[in-house]
Amino acid sequence: MKMTVEEIRRACGGKLLCGDPEAVVTSVSTDSRKIEPGALFVPIKGERTDAHAYITATFAAGAVATLTEEHTEMEDSHAWIRVPNTLSALQLIATAYRQRFSIPVVGVTGSVGKTTTKEMIALALSAEKKVMRTEGNHNSQVGLPLTMFRLEPEHEVAVVEMGMSDFGEMSRLAEIAAPNCAVITNIGISHIQQLKTQQNILGEKLHIIDRFQEDSVLFLNGDDPMLAGLRGKLRVKTRYFGMQPWCDDRAEQIAFHPNGVRFVFRTNGIAQEVDLPVLGLHNVTNALAGLAVAHFLGVDLEKAAKALKEYQPLAMRQQLHRHKGITVIDDSYNASPDALKSSLDMLENLREQDGRCIAALADMLELGALEHRAHFEVGAYAAGTGVDALVTVGTRAAAIAEGARSVKPEIPCHVCASNEEAVEVLKGLLRCGDVVLVKGSRGMHTDEIVKKLLEYLG
C-alpha cells in the first residue's frame, strides 16, 4: 500500500498534531511487535492492554506515523494523528483505501466453513487471475481492515473473509470491503448466545450485500434450509450452489475414495470433472462455491478444477496425520454443531477394514440457551454415524456422551475434565487401524491433544 499522512488524516477525519503530512505510509499495523519500516501504527485499547503505551517503541522499529486518541498536543518528527477512536479510524482509512480499486471483491461469510471456502475460491480464481486473499481468518473488525491494506495495483480480484458475532458488525465490514460478489456458506447457531435466534443470524449475515451494485451477485448454499428459503425474496441477483437439482451450480456423481472425492460440476449446460484431495461432503460444497465464483468471474472451468486438485487444508482444519497405523484428524481449530456433524461424516469415510472410528470432542462455546441440547444432539448424531468410541472434554461436552448413549447405550464413552486426561485415555484406547477425530471450540485448545498424541505415536 501507499498513502501519505495527509491522505490518511483526511480519510479518518483526524487532526495532525505534528510530523510531515507528505510522509509516505507503506503498511498498517495494530501489533507493535510486527512493525515494518514505513508503517502506520494503530494503537487499539483492549480489555487488558492499551497499545498507546507502545507508540514510542514502534517509532524505534521504523514506524513513520501513529494514530492516537489519548494525546491532544505533541512535538515530534514522526506524524501523530489525533482521532476520537482508533478502531473506527482504522476502518475509515481501510474504506478509503479499498475505494482506490475497481477490481471484483468477493466477500465470504457463514456460520461454518468460511475460511476453507475462502481458500478454495481464491485457489480456483488463481488459475487465471492475480488474487489477494485474507490470510488465515483475519475476518474481524480489526482483521478485515488490515486485509484490505494488502491490496496492490497488480491484483485482479480479492477474496476476503467476513466474520461477525454480534449485531451491526457485518454492516461495518460491508462498508469497508464493499464486496460486489458475496458468498454465504450456511446459517448455523454459532454466536447464537449474542444473536439469540437463527433468523437474527441470517439477517445479520445478509448485510454483506449492503454495498451491492446493480451487477453484483450473491452466491448462496442451496443445501442450507434457511438460505434455500430466500429463493425469489431478495432484491439482488442470486446464484445457488449445492447438491439440489434446482441449484444453478451443482455437484453430481459424487464418489469418495481413500484420498479424497470426485464429482461433476454442472453449470449452465457445462459439465466439469473435479477431483479434490480432501474428504467430506462439506468440502464438495466448499469447492462448489469456488468453482461457481470462478466461472462467474470468467475463469476457465477446467483450469479452476485443476487448481483445486492442489488444495491443502490449513493448520488444524481436518489435517490428516498417519503414524504407526493410526490416523489422527486434527480438526481442532474450532467447533459448532454443524461443523462437528460434517467432521463425523468424514470420519466414517476414513474407516479402515479392521479399525475403529473414535471421536475426541470438546466443549462447543457461545451456544447460550441451546448449549445442552446442541451437545446432546451431536452425541446422538455421532452414535448414529457408527462412531465406535467417544472421548469428551469439558463440562458441556459431557452431554455429548449422554446423547450418544441415548441412541447406542453400549457405546464406550470416556468423559474427561481436561485435555491431559483425554490424552491419557486415548493412549490406552488407540490401536493400529484406528482413526481418531479431535475437535472442539478454539477456547478448548484441543490442538494440545493432537500435539501430545503425535509425540506419543512418534
Short mmCIF file of C-alpha atoms in Angstrom, two decimals:
data_model
loop_
_atom_site.label_atom_id
_atom_site.label_comp_id
_atom_site.label_asym_id
_atom_site.label_seq_id
_atom_site.Cartn_x
_atom_site.Cartn_y
_atom_site.Cartn_z
CA MET A 1 0.00 0.00 0.00
CA LYS A 2 0.99 3.62 -0.28
CA MET A 3 -0.78 6.59 1.34
CA THR A 4 0.52 9.91 2.57
CA VAL A 5 -0.06 11.04 6.14
CA GLU A 6 -2.39 13.75 4.82
CA GLU A 7 -4.44 11.20 2.84
CA ILE A 8 -4.74 9.12 5.98
CA ARG A 9 -5.75 12.15 8.06
CA ARG A 10 -8.47 13.08 5.57
CA ALA A 11 -9.75 9.52 5.38
CA CYS A 12 -10.29 9.27 9.13
CA GLY A 13 -11.16 12.91 9.80
CA GLY A 14 -8.30 13.25 12.28
CA LYS A 15 -6.10 16.16 13.33
CA LEU A 16 -2.38 16.14 12.54
CA LEU A 17 -0.65 17.06 15.81
CA CYS A 18 2.87 17.04 14.35
CA GLY A 19 5.02 15.50 11.65
CA ASP A 20 5.23 15.72 7.87
CA PRO A 21 1.84 15.50 6.10
CA GLU A 22 3.62 14.31 2.94
CA ALA A 23 5.39 11.40 4.66
CA VAL A 24 4.52 8.13 2.93
CA VAL A 25 2.99 5.18 4.79
CA THR A 26 3.57 1.77 3.22
CA SER A 27 1.91 -0.55 5.76
CA VAL A 28 -0.51 -0.51 8.68
CA SER A 29 -0.21 -2.50 11.90
CA THR A 30 -2.07 -2.83 15.18
CA ASP A 31 0.69 -5.05 16.63
CA SER A 32 3.69 -3.19 17.99
CA ARG A 33 5.76 -6.38 17.61
CA LYS A 34 5.19 -6.53 13.85
CA ILE A 35 6.22 -3.08 12.66
CA GLU A 36 7.81 -2.66 9.25
CA PRO A 37 9.72 0.45 8.11
CA GLY A 38 7.21 2.98 6.81
CA ALA A 39 4.34 1.70 8.95
CA LEU A 40 1.35 3.46 10.44
CA PHE A 41 0.77 2.17 13.96
CA VAL A 42 -2.84 1.97 15.13
CA PRO A 43 -2.95 1.51 18.92
CA ILE A 44 -6.14 -0.30 19.96
CA LYS A 45 -7.42 -0.19 23.52
CA GLY A 46 -8.10 -3.78 24.58
CA GLU A 47 -9.59 -5.31 27.71
CA ARG A 48 -6.15 -5.96 29.16
CA THR A 49 -3.77 -3.64 27.33
CA ASP A 50 -3.84 -0.13 25.93
CA ALA A 51 -1.48 -0.21 22.94
CA HIS A 52 -0.88 3.56 23.21
CA ALA A 53 1.90 2.57 25.63
CA TYR A 54 3.89 1.10 22.72
CA ILE A 55 3.81 4.06 20.32
CA THR A 56 7.38 5.17 21.04
CA ALA A 57 8.66 1.63 20.56
CA THR A 58 7.03 1.41 17.14
CA PHE A 59 8.88 4.54 16.01
CA ALA A 60 12.14 2.92 17.06
CA ALA A 61 11.16 -0.09 14.92
CA GLY A 62 10.58 2.05 11.82
CA ALA A 63 7.02 3.36 12.02
CA VAL A 64 6.59 6.82 10.48
CA ALA A 65 3.16 7.66 11.89
CA THR A 66 0.68 6.77 14.59
CA LEU A 67 -2.95 7.35 15.43
CA THR A 68 -3.83 8.39 18.97
CA GLU A 69 -6.97 9.02 20.94
CA GLU A 70 -5.09 9.96 24.12
CA HIS A 71 -2.94 12.91 23.03
CA THR A 72 -4.10 16.43 22.18
CA GLU A 73 -0.67 18.03 21.67
CA MET A 74 2.64 16.60 20.52
CA GLU A 75 6.00 17.73 19.20
CA ASP A 76 7.86 15.06 17.26
CA SER A 77 9.46 14.41 13.89
CA HIS A 78 7.05 11.49 13.44
CA ALA A 79 3.44 12.02 12.44
CA TRP A 80 0.80 11.85 15.20
CA ILE A 81 -2.85 11.93 14.14
CA ARG A 82 -5.46 12.63 16.80
CA VAL A 83 -8.75 10.70 16.35
CA PRO A 84 -11.76 10.11 18.63
CA ASN A 85 -11.46 6.31 18.32
CA THR A 86 -8.52 4.43 16.79
CA LEU A 87 -10.55 1.36 15.75
CA SER A 88 -13.13 3.48 13.91
CA ALA A 89 -10.30 5.46 12.31
CA LEU A 90 -8.62 2.24 11.13
CA GLN A 91 -11.87 1.19 9.47
CA LEU A 92 -12.35 4.56 7.79
CA ILE A 93 -8.82 4.53 6.40
CA ALA A 94 -9.28 0.99 5.07
CA THR A 95 -12.59 2.02 3.47
CA ALA A 96 -10.89 4.90 1.66
CA TYR A 97 -8.01 2.68 0.53
CA ARG A 98 -10.33 -0.03 -0.83
CA GLN A 99 -12.16 2.61 -2.92
CA ARG A 100 -8.99 3.12 -4.97
CA PHE A 101 -9.52 -0.30 -6.57
CA SER A 102 -12.17 -1.17 -9.15
CA ILE A 103 -11.47 -4.92 -9.12
CA PRO A 104 -14.04 -7.55 -8.08
CA VAL A 105 -14.07 -8.13 -4.31
CA VAL A 106 -15.57 -11.43 -3.18
CA GLY A 107 -16.85 -11.41 0.40
CA VAL A 108 -17.27 -14.75 2.17
CA THR A 109 -19.35 -15.29 5.31
CA GLY A 110 -21.37 -18.03 7.01
CA SER A 111 -21.60 -19.91 10.28
CA VAL A 112 -19.28 -22.75 9.22
CA GLY A 113 -16.61 -23.18 6.57
CA LYS A 114 -15.76 -19.54 5.83
CA THR A 115 -12.01 -19.98 5.83
CA THR A 116 -11.94 -23.18 3.76
CA THR A 117 -14.43 -21.75 1.27
CA LYS A 118 -12.38 -18.56 1.01
CA GLU A 119 -9.26 -20.60 0.31
CA MET A 120 -10.97 -22.69 -2.38
CA ILE A 121 -12.44 -19.62 -4.08
CA ALA A 122 -9.04 -17.95 -4.11
CA LEU A 123 -7.38 -21.11 -5.42
CA ALA A 124 -9.89 -21.54 -8.23
CA LEU A 125 -9.56 -17.88 -9.24
CA SER A 126 -5.76 -18.08 -9.12
CA ALA A 127 -5.85 -20.39 -12.15
CA GLU A 128 -6.07 -17.26 -14.31
CA LYS A 129 -6.02 -14.21 -12.06
CA LYS A 130 -3.74 -12.46 -9.56
CA VAL A 131 -5.60 -12.87 -6.28
CA MET A 132 -5.34 -11.10 -2.93
CA ARG A 133 -6.99 -13.15 -0.19
CA THR A 134 -7.45 -12.95 3.55
CA GLU A 135 -4.54 -14.55 5.36
CA GLY A 136 -5.71 -17.13 7.88
CA ASN A 137 -9.02 -15.95 9.33
CA HIS A 138 -8.33 -12.21 9.67
CA ASN A 139 -12.02 -11.51 9.21
CA SER A 140 -12.89 -9.27 12.16
CA GLN A 141 -13.45 -5.56 12.81
CA VAL A 142 -9.65 -5.25 13.02
CA GLY A 143 -8.58 -8.10 10.74
CA LEU A 144 -10.62 -7.12 7.68
CA PRO A 145 -9.29 -3.54 7.52
CA LEU A 146 -5.73 -4.84 7.78
CA THR A 147 -6.50 -7.29 4.97
CA MET A 148 -7.69 -4.50 2.67
CA PHE A 149 -4.35 -2.73 3.03
CA ARG A 150 -2.72 -5.72 1.30
CA LEU A 151 -4.36 -4.75 -1.99
CA GLU A 152 -1.82 -3.74 -4.64
CA PRO A 153 -2.20 -2.46 -8.23
CA GLU A 154 -1.28 -5.86 -9.70
CA HIS A 155 -4.22 -7.63 -8.06
CA GLU A 156 -7.13 -8.54 -10.35
CA VAL A 157 -9.53 -9.84 -7.69
CA ALA A 158 -9.74 -10.01 -3.90
CA VAL A 159 -11.32 -12.73 -1.75
CA VAL A 160 -12.00 -11.59 1.80
CA GLU A 161 -13.44 -13.46 4.74
CA MET A 162 -16.02 -11.54 6.76
CA GLY A 163 -16.90 -12.78 10.24
CA MET A 164 -19.38 -11.40 12.73
CA SER A 165 -20.60 -12.37 16.18
CA ASP A 166 -22.96 -9.56 17.14
CA PHE A 167 -25.47 -7.09 15.75
CA GLY A 168 -24.14 -4.36 13.45
CA GLU A 169 -20.76 -5.93 12.75
CA MET A 170 -21.46 -7.16 9.21
CA SER A 171 -22.75 -3.73 8.17
CA ARG A 172 -19.42 -2.19 9.16
CA LEU A 173 -17.45 -4.90 7.37
CA ALA A 174 -19.53 -4.44 4.22
CA GLU A 175 -18.83 -0.71 4.29
CA ILE A 176 -15.09 -1.41 4.48
CA ALA A 177 -14.75 -4.19 1.89
CA ALA A 178 -17.64 -3.13 -0.39
CA PRO A 179 -17.90 -6.62 -1.93
CA ASN A 180 -19.54 -6.77 -5.33
CA CYS A 181 -19.72 -10.55 -5.18
CA ALA A 182 -20.55 -12.43 -1.98
CA VAL A 183 -20.89 -15.99 -0.70
CA ILE A 184 -22.90 -17.20 2.31
CA THR A 185 -21.91 -20.77 3.20
CA ASN A 186 -24.67 -21.61 5.70
CA ILE A 187 -26.68 -20.41 8.69
CA GLY A 188 -25.94 -22.34 11.87
CA ILE A 189 -26.05 -21.44 15.54
CA SER A 190 -22.53 -20.14 16.07
CA HIS A 191 -22.70 -16.97 18.21
CA ILE A 192 -26.36 -17.58 18.98
CA GLN A 193 -25.60 -16.55 22.57
CA GLN A 194 -25.29 -12.96 21.33
CA LEU A 195 -27.68 -13.05 18.37
CA LYS A 196 -30.42 -15.10 20.10
CA THR A 197 -32.04 -16.73 17.03
CA GLN A 198 -31.04 -18.24 13.69
CA GLN A 199 -33.29 -15.73 11.98
CA ASN A 200 -31.24 -12.93 13.54
CA ILE A 201 -28.05 -14.64 12.37
CA LEU A 202 -29.44 -14.82 8.83
CA GLY A 203 -30.48 -11.18 8.94
CA GLU A 204 -27.05 -10.06 10.09
CA LYS A 205 -25.22 -12.19 7.51
CA LEU A 206 -27.32 -10.65 4.74
CA HIS A 207 -25.83 -7.24 5.50
CA ILE A 208 -22.92 -8.47 3.37
CA ILE A 209 -24.90 -7.12 0.40
CA ASP A 210 -25.26 -3.59 1.83
CA ARG A 211 -22.86 -2.10 -0.74
CA PHE A 212 -24.03 -4.18 -3.72
CA GLN A 213 -24.42 -2.54 -7.12
CA GLU A 214 -26.79 -3.50 -9.94
CA ASP A 215 -24.42 -6.10 -11.38
CA SER A 216 -23.41 -7.62 -8.02
CA VAL A 217 -24.22 -11.29 -7.32
CA LEU A 218 -24.87 -13.19 -4.10
CA PHE A 219 -23.97 -16.91 -4.06
CA LEU A 220 -25.99 -18.99 -1.59
CA ASN A 221 -25.75 -22.61 -0.45
CA GLY A 222 -28.91 -24.29 -1.72
CA ASP A 223 -28.47 -27.21 0.66
CA ASP A 224 -28.93 -24.91 3.66
CA PRO A 225 -32.67 -24.73 4.51
CA MET A 226 -32.63 -21.10 5.64
CA LEU A 227 -30.69 -19.91 2.59
CA ALA A 228 -32.83 -22.01 0.23
CA GLY A 229 -35.84 -20.28 1.76
CA LEU A 230 -34.63 -16.97 0.34
CA ARG A 231 -35.30 -18.02 -3.27
CA GLY A 232 -37.02 -15.18 -5.07
CA LYS A 233 -37.16 -12.99 -1.98
CA LEU A 234 -34.00 -10.86 -2.27
CA ARG A 235 -33.52 -7.57 -4.10
CA VAL A 236 -30.19 -8.66 -5.58
CA LYS A 237 -29.12 -11.19 -8.19
CA THR A 238 -28.53 -14.62 -6.67
CA ARG A 239 -27.00 -17.91 -7.72
CA TYR A 240 -27.36 -21.10 -5.72
CA PHE A 241 -24.68 -23.77 -5.39
CA GLY A 242 -25.27 -27.22 -3.86
CA MET A 243 -26.48 -30.76 -4.44
CA GLN A 244 -30.13 -29.88 -5.06
CA PRO A 245 -31.23 -30.45 -8.67
CA TRP A 246 -32.55 -26.87 -8.90
CA CYS A 247 -29.22 -25.27 -7.95
CA ASP A 248 -27.58 -23.11 -10.62
CA ASP A 249 -24.14 -24.58 -9.83
CA ARG A 250 -24.34 -28.13 -8.56
CA ALA A 251 -22.39 -31.30 -7.84
CA GLU A 252 -23.38 -34.60 -9.41
CA GLN A 253 -21.95 -38.15 -9.42
CA ILE A 254 -20.17 -37.66 -6.09
CA ALA A 255 -17.77 -40.53 -5.30
CA PHE A 256 -15.47 -40.78 -2.30
CA HIS A 257 -12.13 -42.57 -2.47
CA PRO A 258 -9.40 -43.10 0.18
CA ASN A 259 -7.60 -39.84 -0.61
CA GLY A 260 -10.46 -37.52 -1.49
CA VAL A 261 -13.62 -37.13 -3.52
CA ARG A 262 -14.56 -36.86 -7.20
CA PHE A 263 -17.66 -35.22 -8.61
CA VAL A 264 -19.01 -33.48 -11.70
CA PHE A 265 -19.59 -29.74 -11.51
CA ARG A 266 -22.53 -28.74 -13.68
CA THR A 267 -23.50 -25.17 -14.57
CA ASN A 268 -25.33 -23.59 -17.49
CA GLY A 269 -25.17 -26.79 -19.52
CA ILE A 270 -21.44 -27.25 -18.86
CA ALA A 271 -20.03 -30.32 -17.07
CA GLN A 272 -16.57 -30.36 -15.50
CA GLU A 273 -14.97 -33.27 -13.63
CA VAL A 274 -13.40 -32.31 -10.30
CA ASP A 275 -11.00 -34.29 -8.11
CA LEU A 276 -10.46 -32.94 -4.59
CA PRO A 277 -7.63 -34.24 -2.38
CA VAL A 278 -9.76 -33.83 0.79
CA LEU A 279 -12.62 -35.83 2.25
CA GLY A 280 -16.09 -34.84 3.35
CA LEU A 281 -19.28 -33.78 1.62
CA HIS A 282 -18.86 -30.32 3.13
CA ASN A 283 -15.66 -29.91 1.10
CA VAL A 284 -17.63 -30.64 -2.07
CA THR A 285 -19.87 -27.74 -1.07
CA ASN A 286 -16.85 -25.52 -0.42
CA ALA A 287 -15.40 -26.41 -3.82
CA LEU A 288 -18.75 -25.71 -5.49
CA ALA A 289 -18.60 -22.16 -4.16
CA GLY A 290 -15.08 -21.79 -5.51
CA LEU A 291 -15.98 -23.08 -8.96
CA ALA A 292 -19.22 -21.08 -9.13
CA VAL A 293 -17.47 -17.79 -8.32
CA ALA A 294 -14.53 -18.53 -10.62
CA HIS A 295 -16.84 -19.37 -13.52
CA PHE A 296 -18.90 -16.23 -12.91
CA LEU A 297 -15.73 -14.11 -12.97
CA GLY A 298 -14.58 -15.59 -16.26
CA VAL A 299 -12.05 -18.23 -15.21
CA ASP A 300 -11.82 -21.32 -17.41
CA LEU A 301 -13.53 -24.16 -15.51
CA GLU A 302 -11.02 -26.82 -16.50
CA LYS A 303 -8.19 -24.66 -15.19
CA ALA A 304 -10.11 -23.85 -11.99
CA ALA A 305 -10.76 -27.55 -11.35
CA LYS A 306 -7.09 -28.34 -11.93
CA ALA A 307 -6.12 -25.68 -9.40
CA LEU A 308 -8.47 -27.17 -6.78
CA LYS A 309 -6.77 -30.53 -7.19
CA GLU A 310 -3.78 -28.96 -5.41
CA TYR A 311 -5.79 -27.77 -2.39
CA GLN A 312 -4.23 -28.46 1.02
CA PRO A 313 -6.14 -27.90 4.30
CA LEU A 314 -4.95 -25.18 6.63
CA ALA A 315 -3.44 -25.95 10.02
CA MET A 316 -5.86 -27.55 12.50
CA ARG A 317 -8.56 -27.89 9.82
CA GLN A 318 -9.03 -31.58 9.05
CA GLN A 319 -5.33 -32.24 8.67
CA LEU A 320 -4.54 -35.95 8.46
CA HIS A 321 -1.58 -37.37 10.37
CA ARG A 322 -0.77 -41.08 9.95
CA HIS A 323 1.60 -42.67 12.47
CA LYS A 324 2.13 -46.34 13.32
CA GLY A 325 -1.07 -47.40 11.58
CA ILE A 326 -3.20 -44.79 13.39
CA THR A 327 -4.80 -41.82 11.63
CA VAL A 328 -5.24 -38.62 13.65
CA ILE A 329 -7.56 -35.99 12.16
CA ASP A 330 -6.57 -32.59 13.52
CA ASP A 331 -9.75 -30.53 13.24
CA SER A 332 -9.03 -28.59 16.40
CA TYR A 333 -9.32 -25.04 15.09
CA ASN A 334 -12.93 -24.52 16.12
CA ALA A 335 -16.28 -26.26 16.51
CA SER A 336 -20.00 -25.76 16.09
CA PRO A 337 -22.79 -28.35 15.89
CA ASP A 338 -22.93 -28.31 12.08
CA ALA A 339 -19.15 -28.42 11.73
CA LEU A 340 -18.92 -31.34 14.15
CA LYS A 341 -21.53 -33.32 12.23
CA SER A 342 -19.66 -32.73 8.95
CA SER A 343 -16.42 -33.91 10.53
CA LEU A 344 -18.11 -37.01 11.93
CA ASP A 345 -19.36 -37.86 8.43
CA MET A 346 -15.81 -37.54 7.13
CA LEU A 347 -14.51 -39.76 9.95
CA GLU A 348 -16.65 -42.63 8.74
CA ASN A 349 -15.22 -42.24 5.21
CA LEU A 350 -11.73 -42.85 6.61
CA ARG A 351 -12.61 -46.08 8.41
CA GLU A 352 -10.16 -48.90 7.70
CA GLN A 353 -11.27 -52.52 7.36
CA ASP A 354 -10.39 -53.69 10.87
CA GLY A 355 -10.06 -50.30 12.53
CA ARG A 356 -12.37 -48.23 14.71
CA CYS A 357 -13.62 -44.67 14.43
CA ILE A 358 -13.02 -42.71 17.63
CA ALA A 359 -14.07 -39.11 18.27
CA ALA A 360 -12.41 -36.88 20.88
CA LEU A 361 -14.79 -33.94 21.20
CA ALA A 362 -14.53 -30.92 23.49
CA ASP A 363 -16.94 -28.17 24.53
CA MET A 364 -18.63 -26.00 21.91
CA LEU A 365 -18.78 -22.44 23.20
CA GLU A 366 -21.12 -19.45 22.73
CA LEU A 367 -24.28 -21.52 22.29
CA GLY A 368 -26.27 -19.82 25.03
CA ALA A 369 -29.55 -21.48 25.97
CA LEU A 370 -29.07 -24.13 23.26
CA GLU A 371 -25.86 -25.37 24.89
CA HIS A 372 -27.07 -28.66 26.42
CA ARG A 373 -29.38 -29.60 23.55
CA ALA A 374 -26.70 -28.91 20.92
CA HIS A 375 -24.12 -31.11 22.65
CA PHE A 376 -26.69 -33.86 23.26
CA GLU A 377 -27.72 -33.85 19.58
CA VAL A 378 -24.11 -34.05 18.41
CA GLY A 379 -23.64 -37.13 20.61
CA ALA A 380 -26.77 -38.76 19.19
CA TYR A 381 -25.55 -37.96 15.68
CA ALA A 382 -22.12 -39.44 16.44
CA ALA A 383 -23.65 -42.71 17.61
CA GLY A 384 -25.85 -42.79 14.52
CA THR A 385 -22.89 -42.42 12.16
CA GLY A 386 -21.23 -45.50 13.60
CA VAL A 387 -18.56 -43.96 15.81
CA ASP A 388 -17.11 -46.80 17.92
CA ALA A 389 -16.00 -44.79 20.95
CA LEU A 390 -16.22 -41.25 22.30
CA VAL A 391 -13.86 -39.21 24.44
CA THR A 392 -15.35 -35.92 25.65
CA VAL A 393 -13.52 -32.98 27.21
CA GLY A 394 -15.19 -30.33 29.37
CA THR A 395 -18.37 -29.93 31.36
CA ARG A 396 -20.55 -29.06 28.35
CA ALA A 397 -19.24 -31.94 26.25
CA ALA A 398 -20.41 -34.44 28.86
CA ALA A 399 -23.82 -34.04 27.21
CA ILE A 400 -22.29 -35.48 24.01
CA ALA A 401 -21.81 -38.75 25.88
CA GLU A 402 -25.41 -38.57 27.12
CA GLY A 403 -26.69 -38.10 23.58
CA ALA A 404 -24.59 -40.96 22.23
CA ARG A 405 -25.82 -43.38 24.91
CA SER A 406 -29.44 -42.38 24.21
CA VAL A 407 -29.03 -43.85 20.72
CA LYS A 408 -26.48 -46.58 21.42
CA PRO A 409 -26.38 -47.49 25.14
CA GLU A 410 -23.39 -49.77 24.74
CA ILE A 411 -21.08 -47.20 23.09
CA PRO A 412 -17.90 -46.67 25.14
CA CYS A 413 -17.82 -43.05 26.38
CA HIS A 414 -14.94 -41.54 28.34
CA VAL A 415 -15.87 -38.23 29.98
CA CYS A 416 -12.74 -36.19 30.74
CA ALA A 417 -12.23 -32.94 32.59
CA SER A 418 -9.09 -31.83 30.74
CA ASN A 419 -7.04 -32.27 27.58
CA GLU A 420 -4.36 -34.03 29.62
CA GLU A 421 -6.85 -36.61 30.86
CA ALA A 422 -8.17 -37.13 27.33
CA VAL A 423 -4.65 -37.77 26.03
CA GLU A 424 -4.06 -40.46 28.63
CA VAL A 425 -7.39 -42.12 27.77
CA LEU A 426 -6.56 -42.08 24.07
CA LYS A 427 -3.10 -43.55 24.67
CA GLY A 428 -4.74 -46.56 26.29
CA LEU A 429 -7.53 -46.77 23.73
CA LEU A 430 -5.94 -46.41 20.29
CA ARG A 431 -4.64 -49.36 18.32
CA CYS A 432 -3.37 -50.00 14.79
CA GLY A 433 -6.01 -49.29 12.16
CA ASP A 434 -7.94 -46.76 14.25
CA VAL A 435 -8.96 -43.29 13.08
CA VAL A 436 -9.41 -40.57 15.71
CA LEU A 437 -11.04 -37.16 15.18
CA VAL A 438 -10.01 -34.34 17.54
CA LYS A 439 -12.30 -31.31 17.58
CA GLY A 440 -13.54 -28.58 19.91
CA SER A 441 -14.05 -24.84 20.16
CA ARG A 442 -10.87 -22.79 19.87
CA GLY A 443 -11.07 -21.83 23.53
CA MET A 444 -10.72 -25.51 24.48
CA HIS A 445 -7.23 -25.72 22.86
CA THR A 446 -7.75 -29.26 21.59
CA ASP A 447 -4.66 -28.83 19.41
CA GLU A 448 -2.84 -29.75 22.65
CA ILE A 449 -4.41 -33.22 22.40
CA VAL A 450 -3.18 -33.61 18.82
CA LYS A 451 0.33 -32.47 19.72
CA LYS A 452 0.65 -34.88 22.64
CA LEU A 453 -0.81 -37.77 20.65
CA LEU A 454 1.62 -37.25 17.77
CA GLU A 455 4.52 -37.04 20.22
CA TYR A 456 3.37 -40.32 21.77
CA LEU A 457 2.96 -42.04 18.40
CA GLY A 458 6.34 -40.75 17.24
#
